Amino acid sequence: MRKVERALAWFDETDFARHHPAMLRAVLLDLAGVVYDGEAPIAGSAEAISRLRAAGLPVRFVSNTTRTPRRALVEQLAGLGISVADHEVITPAGAAIAWLKKNHRTPHLAVHPKLVPEFDGPQFQGRPAVVLGDGGESFDYGVLNGAFRQLMAGADFLALANNRVFKDSDGQPSLDAGAFVAALEFATGVKATVIGKPAPEFFRAALENMDCKPEQAAMVGDDAESDVAGALAAGLKTALLVRTGKYRAGDETRFQPPPTVVVEDLAAAVDWLLANG
């Protein structure tokens, strides 16, 4: 029994990385549009994640959602039969909190009400920094004008994400945070620091969480710009685009760098990674 336990222990994330320096050592997965679509799992996604884990590949779930707290994402995945630890889910809100603390700033929040509690626990100090995300129906002129006035008074500007669109719960595309980021940049002349994808630091932080170098990792996403081109620009070895979620025909030709390969779904992506990693 002890021999079996020792053999299994070899497959922890650090040991796998150390013993396979030239191989694919880690996989980053987007959530919405890759693992699930709305409230429903995408067929084969849970089994695909299990296959990655069985192969000894550590996984991190890198989501650009700015509406849902990390704890809720963990619970949502559990409800789909996918068990993950808190540290395996990387979100822009977590990255923003780390930035605010490191740079001694206090957040002025322009985010969805569900995300506000994420910022309640940490102790902040220093001058303001506007933190902008997708506020959904809570966004109105007053919220944006309040952020505008803070920026005009000298606040820093953090964009939790800069995506153009997302696939909404009704299956249709909706405006994402990028449009509001652009509006405030235009009005104030202040350039936002993007915290989530496609910021290289976001991908690298997820990989540092696994002690993995970018060139030894792969990304799987449904957004050719933020997920795929962003990951490749950050130095990742491989980025796969799936034809689920927000994908639209021709997306693979619209942004540079282009995807390593385009596949039908996460199950097909894992097939490709295990065969070519």
XYZ file of C-alpha atoms in Angstrom:
277
model
C 0.000 0.000 0.000
C 2.815 2.376 0.869
C 4.462 1.709 -2.491
C 1.223 2.657 -4.240
C 0.932 5.828 -2.159
C 4.518 6.781 -2.998
C 3.858 6.175 -6.684
C 0.743 8.340 -6.618
C 2.559 11.062 -4.706
C 5.033 11.326 -7.580
C 2.244 12.798 -9.664
C 1.824 15.947 -7.616
C 2.108 19.132 -9.644
C 5.661 20.070 -8.670
C 7.131 16.628 -9.304
C 5.435 16.258 -12.674
C 6.897 19.569 -13.777
C 10.384 18.686 -12.551
C 10.527 15.252 -14.209
C 9.151 16.420 -17.601
C 11.028 19.650 -18.406
C 10.595 19.356 -22.188
C 6.971 18.239 -22.250
C 3.609 19.875 -21.858
C 3.418 20.398 -18.127
C 0.212 22.312 -17.466
C -3.106 23.249 -19.042
C -5.137 26.425 -18.624
C -8.863 26.175 -19.343
C -11.407 28.903 -19.871
C -14.730 28.158 -18.177
C -17.776 29.717 -19.855
C -18.066 28.391 -23.386
C -15.468 25.670 -22.824
C -16.455 23.716 -19.719
C -20.061 24.876 -19.530
C -22.546 26.932 -21.493
C -24.869 28.907 -19.228
C -25.950 26.504 -16.492
C -25.351 23.338 -18.534
C -22.092 21.417 -18.925
C -20.730 21.079 -22.443
C -20.878 17.413 -23.384
C -17.714 15.551 -22.470
C -16.084 18.423 -20.574
C -16.048 16.786 -17.122
C -14.590 13.591 -18.533
C -11.996 15.588 -20.505
C -10.794 17.326 -17.336
C -10.580 13.962 -15.583
C -8.378 12.676 -18.410
C -5.994 15.605 -18.034
C -5.696 14.943 -14.316
C -5.238 11.207 -14.885
C -2.370 12.012 -17.256
C -0.698 13.931 -14.432
C -1.250 17.341 -15.993
C -2.144 20.067 -13.496
C -5.048 22.282 -14.558
C -6.001 25.853 -13.756
C -9.334 27.393 -14.693
C -8.734 30.947 -15.915
C -11.963 32.861 -16.215
C -12.547 36.442 -17.263
C -15.913 36.571 -15.545
C -16.414 39.804 -13.654
C -19.899 38.938 -12.452
C -19.267 35.801 -10.392
C -17.103 35.420 -7.251
C -14.510 32.655 -7.259
C -16.283 30.683 -4.528
C -19.442 30.608 -6.644
C -17.443 29.300 -9.625
C -16.031 26.494 -7.492
C -19.538 25.591 -6.346
C -20.877 25.755 -9.903
C -18.196 23.356 -11.088
C -18.923 21.008 -8.204
C -22.564 20.995 -9.274
C -21.412 19.813 -12.695
C -19.434 16.975 -11.161
C -16.063 18.725 -11.443
C -14.264 18.991 -8.117
C -11.741 21.826 -7.927
C -9.878 23.608 -5.153
C -10.149 27.352 -4.649
C -6.550 27.931 -5.772
C -7.235 26.187 -9.097
C -9.653 28.943 -10.181
C -7.955 32.170 -11.290
C -10.140 35.264 -11.728
C -9.535 38.941 -12.524
C -10.983 39.976 -9.166
C -8.303 38.010 -7.324
C -5.611 39.517 -9.519
C -7.004 43.010 -8.948
C -6.986 42.564 -5.168
C -3.337 41.496 -5.324
C -2.529 44.565 -7.472
C -4.344 46.949 -5.130
C -2.539 45.627 -2.078
C 0.856 45.606 -3.777
C 0.451 49.156 -5.066
C -1.257 50.538 -1.945
C -4.506 51.588 -3.577
C -8.122 51.632 -2.402
C -10.728 50.379 -4.905
C -13.499 52.531 -6.314
C -15.721 49.739 -7.615
C -17.686 49.855 -10.856
C -18.548 46.164 -10.953
C -21.486 43.787 -10.767
C -23.146 43.730 -7.311
C -22.379 40.004 -6.969
C -18.671 40.760 -7.193
C -18.582 43.498 -4.551
C -18.187 41.051 -1.596
C -14.901 39.819 -3.096
C -13.409 43.183 -2.141
C -14.918 43.352 1.362
C -12.402 41.185 3.214
C -8.997 42.604 2.266
C -7.709 45.716 3.989
C -6.852 48.439 1.486
C -5.051 51.719 1.869
C -3.848 54.559 -0.303
C -5.379 56.691 -3.006
C -8.229 55.426 -5.187
C -8.088 53.119 -8.176
C -11.174 52.618 -10.325
C -11.892 48.893 -10.734
C -14.152 48.316 -13.739
C -15.882 45.086 -14.698
C -19.066 43.960 -16.388
C -21.835 45.437 -14.257
C -24.737 43.976 -16.202
C -28.052 45.674 -15.541
C -26.546 47.600 -12.618
C -24.502 49.773 -14.988
C -26.009 53.191 -15.583
C -24.842 56.721 -16.240
C -24.289 57.384 -12.545
C -21.921 54.437 -12.121
C -19.866 55.325 -15.183
C -19.837 59.028 -14.390
C -18.690 58.288 -10.846
C -15.786 56.274 -12.259
C -15.113 59.071 -14.770
C -14.869 61.667 -12.009
C -12.480 59.517 -9.977
C -10.231 59.102 -13.003
C -10.316 62.811 -13.757
C -9.246 63.429 -10.149
C -6.167 61.245 -10.606
C -7.285 57.712 -9.736
C -5.599 54.717 -11.356
C -7.672 52.641 -13.773
C -7.941 48.840 -13.530
C -10.000 46.899 -16.064
C -10.906 43.448 -14.804
C -11.345 42.376 -18.426
C -11.353 43.939 -21.864
C -13.494 41.456 -23.776
C -15.720 42.753 -26.562
C -18.653 40.345 -26.146
C -19.773 37.334 -24.151
C -22.422 34.693 -24.737
C -25.312 35.598 -22.445
C -27.699 33.276 -20.610
C -30.210 33.553 -23.476
C -27.631 32.218 -25.918
C -27.153 35.580 -27.634
C -24.034 37.798 -27.637
C -24.023 40.714 -25.188
C -21.742 43.697 -24.630
C -18.844 42.850 -22.359
C -16.692 45.157 -20.241
C -14.403 46.210 -23.106
C -16.904 48.720 -24.475
C -17.079 50.520 -21.130
C -13.315 50.426 -20.701
C -12.965 52.092 -24.114
C -15.585 54.711 -23.227
C -13.790 55.772 -20.050
C -10.395 55.752 -21.749
C -11.791 57.999 -24.486
C -13.457 60.389 -22.047
C -10.555 60.711 -19.608
C -7.425 60.017 -21.638
C -6.407 57.528 -18.930
C -5.224 54.147 -20.202
C -6.546 51.183 -18.258
C -4.334 48.474 -16.841
C -6.028 45.244 -17.938
C -5.926 42.679 -15.152
C -7.634 39.686 -16.786
C -7.118 38.003 -20.146
C -5.463 38.899 -22.515
C -2.969 40.544 -20.129
C 0.254 38.463 -20.167
C 0.581 38.845 -16.397
C -2.740 37.073 -15.865
C -1.611 33.957 -17.750
C 1.795 34.029 -16.088
C 0.294 34.332 -12.618
C -1.778 31.210 -13.281
C 1.358 29.347 -14.367
C 3.407 30.582 -11.425
C 0.669 29.034 -9.293
C 1.904 25.691 -10.715
C 5.630 26.499 -10.977
C 5.406 26.166 -14.756
C 7.054 28.193 -17.522
C 4.823 29.646 -20.286
C 6.503 27.625 -23.038
C 5.552 24.428 -21.213
C 1.830 25.174 -21.034
C -1.284 25.079 -23.203
C -4.451 27.166 -23.182
C -7.920 26.070 -24.322
C -10.538 28.762 -24.934
C -13.499 29.856 -27.037
C -12.326 33.466 -27.465
C -9.795 33.775 -30.298
C -8.651 37.177 -29.050
C -8.497 37.057 -25.254
C -7.963 33.324 -24.694
C -5.932 32.197 -27.680
C -4.014 35.188 -29.073
C -3.553 36.459 -25.522
C -2.042 33.181 -24.332
C 0.309 32.880 -27.305
C 1.416 36.503 -26.907
C 2.172 35.702 -23.255
C 4.568 32.998 -24.413
C 2.479 29.859 -23.982
C 3.551 26.924 -26.115
C 0.114 26.056 -27.451
C -3.361 27.594 -27.610
C -6.396 25.678 -28.861
C -9.613 27.339 -30.020
C -12.842 25.373 -29.491
C -15.953 25.740 -31.634
C -18.224 26.069 -28.605
C -19.387 29.033 -26.521
C -18.870 32.396 -28.202
C -16.942 30.956 -31.166
C -18.158 32.149 -34.566
C -17.039 30.806 -37.938
C -13.862 32.547 -39.052
C -12.757 33.684 -35.576
C -9.473 31.820 -36.045
C -8.481 34.237 -38.839
C -9.422 37.487 -37.113
C -6.662 37.863 -34.520
C -2.918 37.385 -34.299
C -1.276 35.131 -33.306
C -3.692 32.520 -34.705
C -4.599 29.389 -32.740
C -2.297 26.395 -32.813
C -5.289 24.313 -33.843
C -9.078 24.635 -33.945
C -11.082 21.735 -32.491
C -14.747 20.964 -31.908
C -14.829 21.067 -28.112
C -12.868 20.466 -24.914
C -12.981 16.687 -25.347
C -11.339 17.042 -28.765
C -8.836 19.536 -27.329
C -7.754 17.023 -24.691
C -7.441 14.323 -27.355
C -5.109 16.637 -29.273
C -3.084 17.669 -26.221
C -2.527 14.114 -25.014
C -1.457 13.062 -28.512
C 0.764 16.079 -29.252
C 1.854 17.489 -25.893
